[in-house]
CSV table of C-alpha atoms in Angstrom, one decimal:
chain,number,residue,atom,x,y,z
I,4,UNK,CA,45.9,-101.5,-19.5
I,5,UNK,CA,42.5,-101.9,-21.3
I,6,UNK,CA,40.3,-105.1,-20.7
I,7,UNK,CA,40.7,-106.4,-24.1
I,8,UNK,CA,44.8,-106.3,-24.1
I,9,UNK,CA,44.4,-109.0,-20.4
I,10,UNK,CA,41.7,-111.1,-22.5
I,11,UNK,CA,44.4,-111.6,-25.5
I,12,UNK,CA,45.4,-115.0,-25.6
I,13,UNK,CA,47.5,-116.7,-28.6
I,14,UNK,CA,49.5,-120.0,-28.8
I,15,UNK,CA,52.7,-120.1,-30.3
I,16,UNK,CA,54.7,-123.3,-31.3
I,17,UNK,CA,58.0,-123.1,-30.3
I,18,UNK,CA,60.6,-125.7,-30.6
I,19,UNK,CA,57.5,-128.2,-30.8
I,20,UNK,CA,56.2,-127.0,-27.3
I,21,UNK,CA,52.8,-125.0,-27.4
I,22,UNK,CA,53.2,-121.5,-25.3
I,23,UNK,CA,50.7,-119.3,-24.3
I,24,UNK,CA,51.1,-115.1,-24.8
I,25,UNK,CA,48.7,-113.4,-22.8
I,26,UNK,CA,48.2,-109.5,-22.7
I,27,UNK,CA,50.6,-108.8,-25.7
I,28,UNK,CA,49.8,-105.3,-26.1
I,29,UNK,CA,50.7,-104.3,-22.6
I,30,UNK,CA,53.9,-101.8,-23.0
I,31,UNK,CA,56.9,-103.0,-21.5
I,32,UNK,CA,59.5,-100.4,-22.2
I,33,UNK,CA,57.2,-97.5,-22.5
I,34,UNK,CA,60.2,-95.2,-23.8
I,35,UNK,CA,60.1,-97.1,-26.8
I,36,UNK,CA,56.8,-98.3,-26.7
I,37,UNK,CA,57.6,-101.7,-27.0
I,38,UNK,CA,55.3,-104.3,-26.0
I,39,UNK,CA,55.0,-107.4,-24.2
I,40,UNK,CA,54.5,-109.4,-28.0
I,41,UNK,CA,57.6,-107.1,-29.2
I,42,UNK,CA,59.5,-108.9,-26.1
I,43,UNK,CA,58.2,-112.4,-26.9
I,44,UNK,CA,59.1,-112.6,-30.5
I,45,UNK,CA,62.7,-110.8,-29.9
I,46,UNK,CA,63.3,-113.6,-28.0
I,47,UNK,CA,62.1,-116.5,-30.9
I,48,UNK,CA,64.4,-114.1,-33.2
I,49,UNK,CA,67.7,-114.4,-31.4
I,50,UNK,CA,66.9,-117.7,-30.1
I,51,UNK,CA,70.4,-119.7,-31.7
I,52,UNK,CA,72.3,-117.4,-29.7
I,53,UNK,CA,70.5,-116.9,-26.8
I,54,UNK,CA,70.2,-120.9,-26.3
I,55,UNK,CA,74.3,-121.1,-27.0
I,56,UNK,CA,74.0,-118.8,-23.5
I,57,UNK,CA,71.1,-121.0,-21.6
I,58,UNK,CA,71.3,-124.0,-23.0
I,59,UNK,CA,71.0,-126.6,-19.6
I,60,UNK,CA,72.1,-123.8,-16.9
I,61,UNK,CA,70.0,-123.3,-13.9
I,62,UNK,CA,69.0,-119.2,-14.5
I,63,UNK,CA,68.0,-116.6,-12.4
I,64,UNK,CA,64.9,-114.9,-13.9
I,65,UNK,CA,64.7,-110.5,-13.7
I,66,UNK,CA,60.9,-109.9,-14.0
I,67,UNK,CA,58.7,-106.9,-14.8
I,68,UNK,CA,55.1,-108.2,-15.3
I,69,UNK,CA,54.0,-104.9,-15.6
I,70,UNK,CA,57.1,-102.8,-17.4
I,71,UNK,CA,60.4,-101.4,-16.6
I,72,UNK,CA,58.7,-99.3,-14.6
I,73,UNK,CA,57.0,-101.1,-12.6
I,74,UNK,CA,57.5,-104.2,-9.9
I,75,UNK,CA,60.9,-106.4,-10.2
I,76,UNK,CA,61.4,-109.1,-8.6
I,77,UNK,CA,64.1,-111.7,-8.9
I,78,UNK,CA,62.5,-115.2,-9.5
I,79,UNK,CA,65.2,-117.9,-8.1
I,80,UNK,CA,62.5,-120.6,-8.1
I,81,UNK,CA,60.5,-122.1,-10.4
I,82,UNK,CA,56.7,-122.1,-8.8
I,83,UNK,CA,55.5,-126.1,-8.3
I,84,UNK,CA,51.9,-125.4,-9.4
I,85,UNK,CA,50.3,-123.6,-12.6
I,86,UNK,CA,54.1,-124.6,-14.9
I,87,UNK,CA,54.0,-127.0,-18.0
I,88,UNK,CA,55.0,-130.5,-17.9
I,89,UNK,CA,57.5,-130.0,-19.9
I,90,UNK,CA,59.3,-127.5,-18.3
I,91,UNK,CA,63.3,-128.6,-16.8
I,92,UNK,CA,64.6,-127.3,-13.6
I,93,UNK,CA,67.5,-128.0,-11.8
I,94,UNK,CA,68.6,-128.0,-8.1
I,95,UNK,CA,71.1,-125.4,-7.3
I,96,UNK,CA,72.2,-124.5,-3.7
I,97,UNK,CA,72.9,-121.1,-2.4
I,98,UNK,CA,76.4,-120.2,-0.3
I,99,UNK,CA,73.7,-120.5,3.1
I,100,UNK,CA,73.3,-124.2,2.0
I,101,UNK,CA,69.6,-123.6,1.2
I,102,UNK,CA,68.4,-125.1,-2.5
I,103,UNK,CA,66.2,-123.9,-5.1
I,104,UNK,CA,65.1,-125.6,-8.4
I,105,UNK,CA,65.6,-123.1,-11.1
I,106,UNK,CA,64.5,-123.0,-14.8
I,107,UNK,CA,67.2,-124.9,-16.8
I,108,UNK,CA,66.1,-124.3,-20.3
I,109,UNK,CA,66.6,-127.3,-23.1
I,110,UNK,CA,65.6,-125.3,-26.1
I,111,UNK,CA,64.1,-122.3,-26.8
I,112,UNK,CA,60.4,-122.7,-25.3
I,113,UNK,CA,61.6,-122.2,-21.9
I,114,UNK,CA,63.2,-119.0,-22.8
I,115,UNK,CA,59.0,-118.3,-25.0
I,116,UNK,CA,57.8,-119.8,-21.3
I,117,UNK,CA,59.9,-117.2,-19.1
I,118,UNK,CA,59.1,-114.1,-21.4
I,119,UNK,CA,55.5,-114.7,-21.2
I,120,UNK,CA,55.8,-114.9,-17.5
I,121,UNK,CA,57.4,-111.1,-17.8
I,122,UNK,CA,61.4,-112.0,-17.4
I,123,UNK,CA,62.9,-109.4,-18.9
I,124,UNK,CA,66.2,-110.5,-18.3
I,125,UNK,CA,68.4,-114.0,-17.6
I,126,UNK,CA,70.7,-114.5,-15.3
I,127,UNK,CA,72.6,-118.2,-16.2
I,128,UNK,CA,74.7,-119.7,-13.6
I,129,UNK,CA,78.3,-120.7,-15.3
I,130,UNK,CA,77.5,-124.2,-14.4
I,131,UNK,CA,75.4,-127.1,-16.6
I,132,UNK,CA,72.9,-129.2,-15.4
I,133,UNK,CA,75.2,-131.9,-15.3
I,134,UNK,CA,77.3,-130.8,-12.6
I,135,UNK,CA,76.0,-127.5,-10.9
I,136,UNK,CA,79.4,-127.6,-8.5
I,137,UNK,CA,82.2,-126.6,-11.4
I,138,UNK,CA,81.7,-123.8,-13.7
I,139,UNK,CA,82.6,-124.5,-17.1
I,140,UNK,CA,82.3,-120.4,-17.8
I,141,UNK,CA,84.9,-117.9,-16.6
I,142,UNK,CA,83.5,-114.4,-16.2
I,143,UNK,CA,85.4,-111.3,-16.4
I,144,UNK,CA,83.2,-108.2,-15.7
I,145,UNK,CA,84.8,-105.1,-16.5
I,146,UNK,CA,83.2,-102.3,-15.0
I,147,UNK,CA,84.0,-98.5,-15.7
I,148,UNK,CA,84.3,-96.5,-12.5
I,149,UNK,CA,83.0,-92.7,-12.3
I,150,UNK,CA,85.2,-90.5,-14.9
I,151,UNK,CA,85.7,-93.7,-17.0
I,152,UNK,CA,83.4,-95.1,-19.9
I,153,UNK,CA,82.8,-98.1,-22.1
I,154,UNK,CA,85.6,-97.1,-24.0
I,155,UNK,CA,87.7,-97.8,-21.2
I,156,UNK,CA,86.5,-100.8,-20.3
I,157,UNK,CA,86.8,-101.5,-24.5
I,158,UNK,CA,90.7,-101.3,-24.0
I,159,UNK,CA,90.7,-103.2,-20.4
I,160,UNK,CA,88.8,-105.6,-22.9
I,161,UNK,CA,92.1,-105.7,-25.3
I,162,UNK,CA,94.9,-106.3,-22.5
I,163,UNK,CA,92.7,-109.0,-21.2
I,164,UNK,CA,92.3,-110.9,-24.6
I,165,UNK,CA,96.3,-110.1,-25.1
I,166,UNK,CA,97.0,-112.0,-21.5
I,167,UNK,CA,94.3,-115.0,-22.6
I,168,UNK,CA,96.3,-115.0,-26.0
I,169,UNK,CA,99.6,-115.5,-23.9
I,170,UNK,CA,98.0,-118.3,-22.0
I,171,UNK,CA,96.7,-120.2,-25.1
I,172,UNK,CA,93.2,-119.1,-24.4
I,173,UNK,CA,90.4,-117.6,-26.5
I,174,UNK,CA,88.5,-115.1,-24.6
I,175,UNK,CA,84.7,-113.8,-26.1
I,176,UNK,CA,83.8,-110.3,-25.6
I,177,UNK,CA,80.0,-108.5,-25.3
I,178,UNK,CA,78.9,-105.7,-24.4
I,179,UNK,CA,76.9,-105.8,-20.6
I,180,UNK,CA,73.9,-103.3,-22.4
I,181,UNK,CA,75.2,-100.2,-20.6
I,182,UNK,CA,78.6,-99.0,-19.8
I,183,UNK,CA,80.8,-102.4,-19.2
I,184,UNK,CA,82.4,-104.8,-21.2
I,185,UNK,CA,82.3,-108.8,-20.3
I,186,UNK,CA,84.9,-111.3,-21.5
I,187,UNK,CA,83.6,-114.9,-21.5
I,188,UNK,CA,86.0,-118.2,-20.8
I,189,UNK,CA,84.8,-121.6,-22.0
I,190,UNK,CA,86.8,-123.6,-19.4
I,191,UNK,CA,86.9,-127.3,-18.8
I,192,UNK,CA,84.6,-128.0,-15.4
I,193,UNK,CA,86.9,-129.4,-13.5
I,194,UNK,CA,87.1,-126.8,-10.2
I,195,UNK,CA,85.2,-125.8,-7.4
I,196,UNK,CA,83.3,-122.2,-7.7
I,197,UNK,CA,86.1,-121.1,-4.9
I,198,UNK,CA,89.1,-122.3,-7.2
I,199,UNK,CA,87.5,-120.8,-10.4
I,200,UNK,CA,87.2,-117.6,-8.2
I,201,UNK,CA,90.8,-117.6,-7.3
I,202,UNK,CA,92.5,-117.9,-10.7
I,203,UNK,CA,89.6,-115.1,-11.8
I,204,UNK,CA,91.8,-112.8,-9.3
I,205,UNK,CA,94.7,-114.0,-10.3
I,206,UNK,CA,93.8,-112.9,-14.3
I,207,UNK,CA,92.2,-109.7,-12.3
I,208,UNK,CA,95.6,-109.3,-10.5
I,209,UNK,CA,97.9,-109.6,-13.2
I,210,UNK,CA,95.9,-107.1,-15.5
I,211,UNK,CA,96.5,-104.6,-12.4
I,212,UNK,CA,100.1,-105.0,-12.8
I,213,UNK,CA,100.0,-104.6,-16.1
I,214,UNK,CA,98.0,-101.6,-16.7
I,215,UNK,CA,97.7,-100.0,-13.0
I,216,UNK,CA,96.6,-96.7,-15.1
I,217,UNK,CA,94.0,-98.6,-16.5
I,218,UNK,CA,92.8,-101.4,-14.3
I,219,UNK,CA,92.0,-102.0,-10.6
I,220,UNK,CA,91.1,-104.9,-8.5
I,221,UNK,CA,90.1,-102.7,-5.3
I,222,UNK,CA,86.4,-104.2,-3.9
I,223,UNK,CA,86.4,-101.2,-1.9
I,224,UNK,CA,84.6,-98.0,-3.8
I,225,UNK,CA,86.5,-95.6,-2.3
I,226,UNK,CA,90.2,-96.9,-3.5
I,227,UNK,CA,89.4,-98.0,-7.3
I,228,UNK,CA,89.7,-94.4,-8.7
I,229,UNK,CA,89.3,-93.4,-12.3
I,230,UNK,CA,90.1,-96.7,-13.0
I,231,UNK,CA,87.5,-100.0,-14.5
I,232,UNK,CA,86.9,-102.3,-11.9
I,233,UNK,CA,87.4,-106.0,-12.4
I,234,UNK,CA,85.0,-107.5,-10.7
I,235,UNK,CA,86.3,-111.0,-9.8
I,236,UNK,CA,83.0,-111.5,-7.5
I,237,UNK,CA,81.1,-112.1,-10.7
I,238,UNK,CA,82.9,-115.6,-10.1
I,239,UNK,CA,80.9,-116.2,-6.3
I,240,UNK,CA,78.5,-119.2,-6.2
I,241,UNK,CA,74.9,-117.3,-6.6
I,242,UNK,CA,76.3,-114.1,-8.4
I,243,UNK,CA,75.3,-114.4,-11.9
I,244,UNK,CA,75.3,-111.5,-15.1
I,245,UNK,CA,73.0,-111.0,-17.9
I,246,UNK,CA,73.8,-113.4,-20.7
I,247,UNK,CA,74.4,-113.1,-24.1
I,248,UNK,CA,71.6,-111.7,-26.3
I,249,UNK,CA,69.0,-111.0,-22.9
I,250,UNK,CA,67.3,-107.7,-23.0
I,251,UNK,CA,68.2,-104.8,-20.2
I,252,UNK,CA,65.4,-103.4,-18.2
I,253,UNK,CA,66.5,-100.2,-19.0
I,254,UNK,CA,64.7,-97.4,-20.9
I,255,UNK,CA,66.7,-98.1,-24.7
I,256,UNK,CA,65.7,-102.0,-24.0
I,257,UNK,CA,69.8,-102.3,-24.9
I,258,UNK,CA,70.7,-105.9,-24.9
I,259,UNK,CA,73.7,-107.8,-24.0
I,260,UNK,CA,75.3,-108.4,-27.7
I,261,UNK,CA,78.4,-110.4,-28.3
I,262,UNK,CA,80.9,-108.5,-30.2
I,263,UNK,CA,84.0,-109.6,-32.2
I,264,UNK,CA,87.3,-108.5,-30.7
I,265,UNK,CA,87.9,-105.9,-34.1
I,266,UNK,CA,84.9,-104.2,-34.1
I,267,UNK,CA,84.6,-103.9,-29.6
I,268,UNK,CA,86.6,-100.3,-29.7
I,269,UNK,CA,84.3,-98.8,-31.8
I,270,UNK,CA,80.6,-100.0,-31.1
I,271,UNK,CA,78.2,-97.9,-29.5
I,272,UNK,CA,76.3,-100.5,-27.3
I,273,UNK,CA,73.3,-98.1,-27.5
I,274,UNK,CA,72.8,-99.1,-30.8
I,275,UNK,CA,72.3,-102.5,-29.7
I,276,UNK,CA,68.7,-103.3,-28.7
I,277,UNK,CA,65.6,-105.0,-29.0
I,278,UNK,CA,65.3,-103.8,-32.5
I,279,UNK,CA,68.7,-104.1,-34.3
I,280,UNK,CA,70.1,-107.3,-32.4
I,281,UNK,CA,67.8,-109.7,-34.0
I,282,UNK,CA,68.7,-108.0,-37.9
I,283,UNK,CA,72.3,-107.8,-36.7
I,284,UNK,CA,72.5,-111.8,-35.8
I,285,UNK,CA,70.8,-112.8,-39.2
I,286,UNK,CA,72.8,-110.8,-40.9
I,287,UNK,CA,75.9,-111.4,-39.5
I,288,UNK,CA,75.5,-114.5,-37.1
I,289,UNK,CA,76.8,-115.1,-33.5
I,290,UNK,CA,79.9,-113.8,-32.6
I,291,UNK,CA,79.9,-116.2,-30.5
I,292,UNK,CA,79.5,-119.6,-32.3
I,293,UNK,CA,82.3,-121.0,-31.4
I,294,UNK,CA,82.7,-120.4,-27.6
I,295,UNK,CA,82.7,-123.8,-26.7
I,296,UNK,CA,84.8,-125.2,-29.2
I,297,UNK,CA,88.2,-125.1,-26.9
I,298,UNK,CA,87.2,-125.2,-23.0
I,299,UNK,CA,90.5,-123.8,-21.5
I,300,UNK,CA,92.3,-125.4,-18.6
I,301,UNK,CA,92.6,-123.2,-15.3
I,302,UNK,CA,95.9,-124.6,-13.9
I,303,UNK,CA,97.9,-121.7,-15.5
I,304,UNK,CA,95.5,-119.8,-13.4
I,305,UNK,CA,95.9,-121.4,-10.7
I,306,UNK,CA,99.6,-121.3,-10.6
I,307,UNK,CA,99.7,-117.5,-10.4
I,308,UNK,CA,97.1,-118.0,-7.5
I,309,UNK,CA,99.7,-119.9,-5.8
I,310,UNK,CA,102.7,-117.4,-7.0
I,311,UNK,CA,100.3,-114.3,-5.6
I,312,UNK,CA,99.8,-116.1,-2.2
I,313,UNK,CA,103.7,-117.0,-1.6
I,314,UNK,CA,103.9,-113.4,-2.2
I,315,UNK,CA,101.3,-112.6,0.3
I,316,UNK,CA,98.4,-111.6,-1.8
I,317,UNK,CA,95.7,-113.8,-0.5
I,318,UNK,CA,92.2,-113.9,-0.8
I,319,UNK,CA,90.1,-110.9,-1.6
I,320,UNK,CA,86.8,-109.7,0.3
I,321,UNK,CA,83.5,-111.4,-0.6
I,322,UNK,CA,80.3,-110.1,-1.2
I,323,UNK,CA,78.2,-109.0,1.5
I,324,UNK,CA,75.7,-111.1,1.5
I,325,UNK,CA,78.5,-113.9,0.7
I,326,UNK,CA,79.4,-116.2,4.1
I,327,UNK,CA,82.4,-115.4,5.8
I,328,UNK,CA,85.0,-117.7,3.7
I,329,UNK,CA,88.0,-119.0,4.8
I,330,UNK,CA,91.1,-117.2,4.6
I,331,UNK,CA,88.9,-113.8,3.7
I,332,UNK,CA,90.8,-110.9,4.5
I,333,UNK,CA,88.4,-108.4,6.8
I,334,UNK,CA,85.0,-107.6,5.4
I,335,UNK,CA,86.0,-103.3,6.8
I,336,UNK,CA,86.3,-100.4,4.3
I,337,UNK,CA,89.6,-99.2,5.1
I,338,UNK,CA,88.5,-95.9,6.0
I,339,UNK,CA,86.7,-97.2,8.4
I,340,UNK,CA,89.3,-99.5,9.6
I,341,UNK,CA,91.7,-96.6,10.0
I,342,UNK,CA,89.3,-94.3,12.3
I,343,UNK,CA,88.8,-97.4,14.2
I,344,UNK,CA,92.4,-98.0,14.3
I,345,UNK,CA,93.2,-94.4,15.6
I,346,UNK,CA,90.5,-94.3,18.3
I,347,UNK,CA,91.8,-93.6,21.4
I,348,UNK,CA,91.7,-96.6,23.4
């Protein structure tokens, strides 16, 4: 980058705050040559819906001060020098038991603040401010596996808003900004992240019976075959996905974009980027508006949880980085368990 672009410095109001923009020129996705400004002001342009994701959750920041390309690092606290006054955290804690205070934007100036400091994308917890314990978001990730597609994971995206329908829930569907699909539960935050977890594999479970062609709940690589994965560890304390409206640090600069449920079989989440997002929500507003209009209450959930475990379907596996829970079956790929189990002794 040349001298001049590092000595740039404007001040932008935003939501009455005043933020600083340094270095706008600098190119952040150099495949589209879009800059560091182009960033910024995508973010002031989708800022209703973007907020309707943010708004008072503690959020992970993904940051690329120099590019795509370049360094990334993920920024879990916010630093206690050189931040304005004005700027909300709050106190989360991590499965070890260690904290962190982590930006907790109020309105749209944190989100000005965050992209100025190179966060390309936002992680949200699905927790508010107000009680970081309970989610009040249910996640459902669906992820296409190797010979599946986004198509694929656009019908797994129909039989799960058909099984929320049967439960008297409304689910809210967006695209992830590459391949997957992600179904979004307003729910009332009244369970731990472990309970919330456990009716998020029962959902995952009974999907699986219904569509074994289609659907798989198997954490294990090796067993989920050409099949899209739901992937009910989205619902783990610390494990967090890129919310509604945030950019992708990929080379398109796709972005996460909430879809209805009429037109999800037949987008092309390509076309949904830094560019076309913020002309798409003017001109058509936020799928998403009324997402928390009706929080949904687990129990149903939770019943099949209990149904699944009389029938001996327990727990699932954890992530790997996750502390050993209890009642978690065996952390071994079962490959790995069976040449174990047929070594001689």
């Amino acid at each position: 980058m040349g001298g001049s672009s590092k000595a740039t410095v404007t001040e932008i109001e935003v939501a009455g705050r005043t933020v600083r923009l340094t270095s706008p020129d600098r190119v952040i996705f150099p495949g589209r040559g879009f800059t560091k400004a182009d960033v910024f002001h995508y973010y002031l342009a989708v800022g209703d819906g973007i907020m309707r994701a943010l708004r008072d959750r503690p959020t992970t920041l993904q940051r690329f001060p120099e590019g795509v390309e370049g360094e990334m690092f993920f920024q879990k606290r916010v630093p206690t020098r050189g931040v304005p006054p004005w700027v909300r955290t709050a106190t989360i804690t991590f499965p070890s038991g260690r904290s962190a205070d982590e930006l907790c934007p109020a309105d749209l100036a944190h989100v000005a603040w965050a992209a100025q400091m190179g966060t390309i994308v936002f992680h949200p917890w699905p927790v508010r401010a107000a009680d970081v314990d309970r989610p009040d978001e249910l996640r459902i990730d669906l992820d296409p596996q190797p010979g599946t597609d986004f198509a694929d994971a656009a019908t797994a995206a129909g039989e799960v808003r058909a099984l929320l329908a049967e439960l008297g829930a409304t689910g809210w569907p967006k695209t992830s900004g590459g391949r997957g699909v992600h179904v979004y539960l307003r729910i009332q935050p009244r369970w731990t992240f472990t309970e919330v977890r456990r009716a998020t594999i029962a959902l995952a479970r009974e999907l699986e019976r219904r569509r074994p062609d289609l659907v798989t709940t198997a954490w294990w690589k090796e067993e989920r075959g050409r099949r899209v994965f739901v992937d009910y560890n989205q619902m783990a304390r610390d494990r967090t996905i890129a919310c509604a409206y945030s950019l992708r640090a990929n080379g398109r600069a796709t972005v996460s974009t909430p879809v209805t449920w009429e037109e999800l079989p037949d987008v092309e989440p390509d076309d949904f980027d830094l560019r076309s997002v913020p002309v798409r929500l003017a001109e058509r507003g936020d799928p998403h508006a009324g997402i928390d209009d009706s929080p949904f209450d687990l129990t149903p959930l939770l019943e099949w949880a209990e149904r699944d475990a009389a029938a001996g379907q327990g727990d699932m596996p954890y992530p790997p980085d996750h502390p050993k829970m209890p009642g978690e079956p065996k952390r071994v790929q079962p490959s790995r368990a069976k040449r174990t189990a047929d070594d001689p002794v």
